[in-house]
Short mmCIF file of C-alpha atoms in Angstrom, two decimals:
data_model
loop_
_atom_site.label_atom_id
_atom_site.label_comp_id
_atom_site.label_asym_id
_atom_site.label_seq_id
_atom_site.Cartn_x
_atom_site.Cartn_y
_atom_site.Cartn_z
CA MET X 249 139.93 105.00 125.55
CA ARG X 250 138.83 108.58 126.28
CA ALA X 251 141.85 109.56 124.15
CA ALA X 252 140.55 107.80 121.73
CA ARG X 253 137.01 108.56 121.14
CA LEU X 254 138.05 112.47 121.74
CA ILE X 255 140.38 111.43 118.28
CA LYS X 256 137.00 110.31 116.74
CA MET X 257 135.11 113.12 117.98
CA VAL X 258 137.01 115.45 115.88
CA LEU X 259 136.78 113.00 112.59
CA LEU X 260 133.21 112.63 113.09
CA LEU X 261 133.19 116.80 113.65
CA GLN X 262 135.84 116.89 110.57
CA SER X 263 133.68 114.59 108.57
CA ARG X 264 129.57 116.70 108.71
CA PRO X 265 128.89 120.40 108.88
CA SER X 266 127.56 119.72 112.31
CA MET X 267 126.31 116.91 114.14
CA THR X 268 123.37 116.75 118.02
CA ALA X 269 124.80 115.96 121.39
CA ALA X 270 122.79 112.50 120.41
CA GLU X 271 124.11 112.06 117.23
CA LEU X 272 127.58 111.78 118.92
CA ALA X 273 126.71 109.96 121.42
CA ALA X 274 125.49 107.26 119.60
CA GLU X 275 127.88 107.48 117.73
CA LEU X 276 130.65 107.41 119.79
CA GLU X 277 128.94 105.06 122.49
CA VAL X 278 128.30 106.93 125.27
CA SER X 279 126.24 109.45 127.07
CA GLU X 280 124.50 112.83 125.85
CA ARG X 281 127.07 113.81 129.49
CA THR X 282 129.64 112.69 128.15
CA VAL X 283 129.57 114.19 125.02
CA THR X 284 129.37 117.58 126.68
CA ARG X 285 132.70 116.95 129.10
CA ASP X 286 134.10 115.36 125.91
CA ALA X 287 133.45 118.33 123.53
CA GLN X 288 135.37 120.70 126.61
CA ALA X 289 138.30 119.16 126.94
CA LEU X 290 138.41 118.96 123.01
CA SER X 291 138.39 122.62 123.68
CA GLU X 292 140.47 123.34 127.00
CA ALA X 293 143.47 121.65 125.20
CA GLY X 294 143.19 124.30 121.73
CA VAL X 295 140.22 122.18 118.81
CA PRO X 296 137.82 124.81 117.90
CA VAL X 297 134.69 122.66 118.99
CA TYR X 298 131.66 125.75 119.05
CA ALA X 299 128.73 124.27 120.33
CA ASP X 300 125.61 125.27 118.75
CA ARG X 301 122.56 126.81 121.46
CA GLY X 302 118.73 125.90 121.14
CA ARG X 303 116.24 123.06 120.11
CA THR X 304 117.90 122.74 116.67
CA GLY X 305 121.80 124.07 117.68
CA GLY X 306 124.64 121.01 118.27
CA TYR X 307 128.66 120.81 117.53
CA ARG X 308 130.70 121.97 115.00
CA LEU X 309 134.00 122.65 114.78
CA ILE X 310 135.70 126.72 112.77
CA GLY X 311 137.80 128.57 112.15
CA GLY X 312 139.22 125.68 108.58
CA TYR X 313 140.29 123.48 111.95
CA ARG X 314 140.34 120.01 109.30
CA THR X 315 142.93 117.20 107.14
CA ARG X 316 142.38 117.24 103.80
CA LEU X 317 143.73 114.87 101.19
CA THR X 318 145.26 116.11 97.67
CA GLY X 319 145.36 114.94 94.25
CA LEU X 320 142.23 112.60 94.77
CA GLY X 321 139.26 112.38 92.12
CA ARG X 322 136.46 110.88 92.86
CA SER X 323 136.65 108.18 91.50
CA GLU X 324 139.87 107.56 93.23
CA ALA X 325 138.19 108.45 96.72
CA GLU X 326 134.72 106.15 95.37
CA ALA X 327 137.46 102.62 94.62
CA LEU X 328 139.55 103.25 98.29
CA PHE X 329 136.00 103.38 99.85
CA LEU X 330 135.35 99.68 98.23
CA SER X 331 139.07 98.01 98.81
CA GLY X 332 137.02 96.49 102.19
CA VAL X 333 134.30 94.03 102.00
CA PRO X 334 132.86 94.41 105.42
CA GLY X 335 132.25 90.61 106.65
CA ALA X 336 135.38 89.18 105.92
CA LEU X 337 136.97 92.52 107.88
CA ARG X 338 134.50 91.22 110.86
CA GLU X 339 135.35 88.08 111.01
CA MET X 340 139.16 88.68 110.99
CA GLY X 341 138.95 90.74 113.84
CA LEU X 342 139.93 94.29 112.40
CA GLU X 343 136.64 95.81 112.24
CA ASP X 344 137.14 98.65 113.86
CA ALA X 345 139.89 99.27 113.32
CA ALA X 346 138.68 99.77 109.47
CA SER X 347 136.05 101.68 110.20
CA ALA X 348 138.19 104.10 112.14
CA ALA X 349 140.38 104.10 108.59
CA ARG X 350 137.32 105.08 107.27
CA LEU X 351 136.60 107.51 109.21
CA LYS X 352 139.69 109.21 108.94
CA VAL X 353 139.64 108.90 105.08
CA SER X 354 136.10 110.68 105.14
CA ALA X 355 137.19 113.17 107.32
CA ALA X 356 140.50 114.55 105.12
CA LEU X 357 138.52 114.31 102.25
CA MET X 358 137.79 117.94 100.00
CA PRO X 359 133.63 118.56 100.77
CA SER X 360 132.98 118.29 97.18
CA LEU X 361 134.02 114.52 97.81
CA ARG X 362 132.45 113.94 101.11
CA ASP X 363 130.22 112.24 99.42
CA ALA X 364 131.84 109.42 98.12
CA PRO X 365 132.04 106.60 100.73
CA ARG X 366 127.93 106.51 100.61
CA SER X 367 128.35 106.81 96.17
CA ALA X 368 130.46 103.20 96.13
CA SER X 369 128.12 101.95 99.06
CA GLN X 370 125.40 102.13 97.44
CA ARG X 371 126.47 101.22 94.39
CA PHE X 372 128.81 97.93 94.56
CA HIS X 373 127.96 95.27 97.82
CA LEU X 374 130.53 92.11 97.37
CA ASP X 375 128.76 89.08 99.39
CA ALA X 376 130.57 86.73 99.74
CA PRO X 377 129.76 82.95 100.53
CA GLY X 378 127.62 81.50 98.06
CA TRP X 379 123.85 80.77 98.03
CA PHE X 380 122.75 79.02 100.78
CA LYS X 381 125.89 78.15 102.39
CA GLU X 382 125.77 79.55 105.88
CA ALA X 383 129.80 79.20 106.46
CA PRO X 384 130.18 80.38 110.62
CA ALA X 385 134.00 82.24 110.88
CA PRO X 386 136.75 79.80 112.44
CA GLU X 387 137.04 80.66 115.88
CA LEU X 388 141.03 80.88 115.02
CA LEU X 389 140.90 82.98 112.47
CA PRO X 390 141.57 86.05 114.65
CA ALA X 391 144.88 84.66 115.73
CA VAL X 392 145.86 83.76 112.88
CA ALA X 393 145.13 87.19 110.88
CA ASP X 394 147.09 88.45 113.43
CA ALA X 395 149.80 86.49 112.82
CA VAL X 396 149.45 86.98 109.68
CA TRP X 397 149.73 91.25 109.99
CA ASP X 398 152.64 90.97 111.82
CA ASP X 399 154.70 87.87 109.81
CA ARG X 400 154.61 85.82 113.23
CA ARG X 401 155.08 82.10 113.28
CA ILE X 402 152.87 79.83 114.01
CA THR X 403 152.91 76.04 115.02
CA ALA X 404 149.07 75.09 114.40
CA ARG X 405 147.55 72.01 114.44
CA TYR X 406 145.19 70.70 111.82
CA ARG X 407 142.68 68.33 110.99
CA ARG X 408 144.08 65.50 108.35
CA GLN X 409 141.12 62.45 107.45
CA GLU X 410 140.87 60.46 110.95
CA SER X 411 144.09 62.74 112.03
CA GLU X 412 146.09 65.64 113.48
CA VAL X 413 149.08 66.68 112.69
CA GLU X 414 151.11 69.42 113.81
CA ARG X 415 153.01 72.18 110.96
CA GLU X 416 155.31 75.20 112.19
CA LEU X 417 154.33 77.55 108.93
CA GLU X 418 154.52 80.80 108.09
CA PRO X 419 151.72 82.16 107.62
CA TYR X 420 151.85 84.58 104.22
CA GLY X 421 148.15 85.25 103.19
CA LEU X 422 144.51 84.94 104.06
CA VAL X 423 141.19 83.37 100.97
CA LEU X 424 138.68 84.40 101.91
CA LYS X 425 137.21 81.51 99.03
CA ALA X 426 132.94 81.24 98.76
CA GLY X 427 132.97 81.99 102.17
CA VAL X 428 135.42 79.49 103.31
CA TRP X 429 138.58 80.96 104.93
CA TYR X 430 142.16 79.79 104.13
CA LEU X 431 145.36 80.30 105.07
CA SER X 432 148.75 79.79 102.32
CA ALA X 433 151.53 79.56 104.10
CA ARG X 434 155.43 78.98 104.32
CA VAL X 435 156.99 75.37 105.85
CA PRO X 436 160.38 76.31 106.31
CA ASP X 437 163.34 74.05 105.27
CA SER X 438 161.09 72.62 102.17
CA PRO X 439 162.79 73.26 98.90
CA GLY X 440 161.10 75.38 96.18
CA SER X 441 157.71 75.98 95.38
CA GLY X 442 156.58 73.11 97.47
CA ALA X 443 157.09 74.99 100.28
CA TYR X 444 154.08 76.90 100.26
CA ARG X 445 151.37 75.22 101.18
CA VAL X 446 146.86 75.96 101.73
CA TYR X 447 145.29 74.65 104.26
CA ARG X 448 141.99 75.72 105.36
CA ILE X 449 141.10 77.67 108.07
CA ASP X 450 138.16 75.35 110.09
CA ARG X 451 140.67 72.02 110.05
CA PHE X 452 142.15 74.15 112.30
CA THR X 453 142.20 72.46 116.33
CA ALA X 454 145.14 74.70 117.78
CA ILE X 455 147.48 77.81 117.51
CA ALA X 456 150.50 78.88 118.83
CA VAL X 457 151.54 82.54 117.49
CA GLY X 458 155.16 82.66 118.20
CA GLU X 459 157.04 85.68 119.25
CA GLU X 460 159.90 84.97 116.35
CA ARG X 461 158.91 86.85 112.91
CA PHE X 462 160.04 85.20 109.65
CA VAL X 463 161.99 87.47 106.89
CA ARG X 464 158.99 87.26 104.00
CA ASP X 465 159.83 86.63 100.52
CA GLU X 466 158.96 89.67 98.78
CA GLU X 467 159.00 87.95 95.26
CA PHE X 468 155.93 85.95 97.02
CA ASP X 469 152.62 87.17 94.84
CA LEU X 470 149.11 86.64 97.19
CA PRO X 471 146.86 86.41 93.75
CA ALA X 472 148.90 85.14 91.30
CA PHE X 473 149.93 82.38 94.08
CA TRP X 474 145.96 81.74 94.79
CA GLU X 475 145.15 81.41 90.97
CA GLU X 476 147.73 78.41 90.42
CA ARG X 477 146.97 76.73 93.14
CA ALA X 478 143.27 76.97 93.05
CA ALA X 479 143.23 75.78 88.86
CA GLN X 480 145.58 72.65 90.25
CA PHE X 481 143.60 71.61 93.08
CA ALA X 482 140.24 72.15 89.99
CA ARG X 483 142.47 69.94 88.01
CA ALA X 484 143.46 67.19 91.39
CA ILE X 485 139.88 66.14 92.08
CA LEU X 486 139.07 65.11 88.65
CA ARG X 487 140.49 61.47 88.39
CA ALA X 488 137.00 59.80 86.90
CA GLU X 489 135.95 60.34 83.49
CA VAL X 490 132.32 59.81 82.55
CA VAL X 491 131.21 59.76 78.76
CA VAL X 492 127.20 61.36 78.30
CA ARG X 493 124.86 62.41 75.55
CA LEU X 494 123.47 66.16 75.63
CA THR X 495 119.85 66.98 74.21
CA GLU X 496 120.36 71.21 73.30
CA ALA X 497 118.37 71.92 76.15
CA GLY X 498 121.91 69.55 78.21
CA VAL X 499 124.75 71.56 76.64
CA ARG X 500 123.06 75.30 77.69
CA GLN X 501 122.69 73.10 81.31
CA LEU X 502 125.88 71.33 81.71
CA PRO X 503 128.25 74.66 82.75
CA HIS X 504 125.10 74.80 85.44
CA ALA X 505 124.98 71.56 86.31
CA THR X 506 129.33 70.98 86.77
CA ASP X 507 132.42 73.04 87.09
CA ARG X 508 131.82 76.04 84.17
CA ALA X 509 135.63 75.32 83.33
CA VAL X 510 135.25 71.81 82.84
CA ALA X 511 132.44 72.43 80.82
CA ARG X 512 133.55 74.50 78.29
CA GLU X 513 136.47 72.66 78.00
CA ALA X 514 134.48 68.89 77.28
CA MET X 515 132.37 70.87 74.89
CA ALA X 516 135.27 72.37 72.69
CA GLY X 517 136.86 68.23 71.92
CA ALA X 518 133.08 67.05 70.73
CA GLY X 519 132.49 65.68 68.25
CA GLU X 520 128.90 66.80 66.13
CA PRO X 521 125.72 66.09 67.10
CA ASP X 522 123.79 63.08 65.55
CA ALA X 523 120.62 62.61 63.42
CA SER X 524 118.82 63.02 66.85
CA GLY X 525 120.76 66.45 67.94
CA ARG X 526 122.80 65.35 70.75
CA VAL X 527 125.85 65.60 71.15
CA THR X 528 128.24 63.06 72.45
CA VAL X 529 130.64 64.18 75.34
CA THR X 530 133.48 62.85 77.56
CA LEU X 531 133.54 64.78 80.70
CA PRO X 532 136.09 64.27 84.06
CA VAL X 533 134.71 64.48 86.87
CA GLU X 534 135.80 64.23 90.33
CA SER X 535 133.56 60.41 90.86
CA ASP X 536 130.62 58.89 89.74
CA ASP X 537 128.86 59.67 93.30
CA VAL X 538 129.51 62.92 92.26
CA ALA X 539 129.07 63.23 88.14
CA TYR X 540 125.13 60.84 89.43
CA THR X 541 124.33 63.57 91.45
CA GLN X 542 125.76 67.19 89.38
CA LEU X 543 123.53 65.04 86.18
CA MET X 544 120.73 64.18 88.46
CA ALA X 545 119.68 67.55 87.70
CA LEU X 546 120.02 68.01 83.99
CA GLY X 547 117.14 65.26 83.97
CA PRO X 548 116.19 64.00 80.62
CA GLU X 549 118.26 66.31 78.82
CA VAL X 550 121.86 63.81 79.45
CA GLU X 551 121.89 60.36 78.73
CA VAL X 552 124.58 58.03 80.61
CA LEU X 553 126.86 55.78 78.74
CA GLU X 554 130.11 54.73 80.09
CA PRO X 555 130.82 53.32 82.74
CA ALA X 556 127.91 50.92 83.18
CA ALA X 557 127.93 50.99 86.93
CA LEU X 558 126.87 55.03 86.81
CA ARG X 559 124.90 54.20 83.59
CA GLU X 560 123.06 50.93 85.54
CA ARG X 561 122.74 53.97 88.46
CA PHE X 562 120.28 56.56 86.17
CA ALA X 563 117.93 53.74 84.31
CA GLU X 564 117.03 52.27 87.85
CA ALA X 565 116.82 55.87 89.57
CA ALA X 566 114.58 56.76 85.87
CA ALA X 567 112.46 53.53 87.09
CA ARG X 568 111.93 54.30 89.93
CA SER X 569 110.68 57.59 88.43
CA ALA X 570 108.62 56.72 86.11
CA ALA X 571 106.92 53.70 89.37
CA LEU X 572 106.09 57.25 90.71
CA TYR X 573 104.60 59.49 87.27
CA GLY X 574 103.43 56.65 85.43
CA SER X 575 103.15 57.81 81.96
CA PRO X 576 101.61 61.54 81.28
CA THR X 577 98.13 61.86 80.04
CA GLY X 578 97.52 61.74 76.25
CA SER X 579 101.14 60.66 75.36
CA SER X 580 103.16 57.44 74.42
CA THR X 581 105.66 56.94 75.95
CA GLY X 582 109.48 56.65 75.49
CA SER X 583 111.86 60.49 76.13
CA SER X 584 110.71 63.32 74.15
CA THR X 585 114.15 63.75 73.73
CA GLY X 586 114.46 60.81 72.01
CA SER X 587 112.41 62.35 68.48
CA ARG X 588 114.16 64.39 68.21
#
């Protein structure tokens, strides 16, 4: 523990011209007296730590004691510090390791690039979860992440509908999608592309990490695999279709109510607007219930034509709304969109 703290103290002093005992104590999470003892230990070990006395004094390294990364430009240094997602690293149990790595790189940078970490972090920030969603980190995520790093097989129990299933898996990679963690894993002895599957980490109920390491397929490309499977999933859940008539405003709002790619393709296959300017569209949907929830957001800018049962639900909802609000004062009854 102390050896790691001493290394961190040297790296901190390499990355800054000078630090007070209080600043070092805060960074190292120790007392100022411990900082004094550590500085003395470093000095005795040959590390040139110098203490400036007085009210404005502090600790610094003398004699050019530092290691520099050569050949690294400003844009490269700034891009390096954009590569981590703090929340994701924290959830995987890698926050301390990432912090230490960033500190080592900062300490090794040339003085002219020393502000690269702050420059990048103050200009770009990734907040992965969607709005109004608090997805707690799965309890078993750190254990899965360790297995991924070490290429160790795991035995996992996970919820599948109303039952639990146990599988032996070779964990290839983790993906954070809209605040939800997924594991891309290979099922041993499964042939072809079907050997690789995707599991939601929050559905795991138990994980046992084995001692045996698996041989990773070097041809496996995690980003490409995820992109392909995500597209397959998006298509697979669209098992139904609805036919709707949209106003001009409805056409503009449709991508915000449903999947953007699905809305774009549906509009590409739509016919010409009718005399009132409305367009008839066949829209793939997950189910009538999902379609009802999504299309209700469009209000009077959409008219459901098929299926008949869904149209009846919208008619009933419209009747209930009319009963609540009645006709606007000074206006005639009827849809404002119908007169376009």
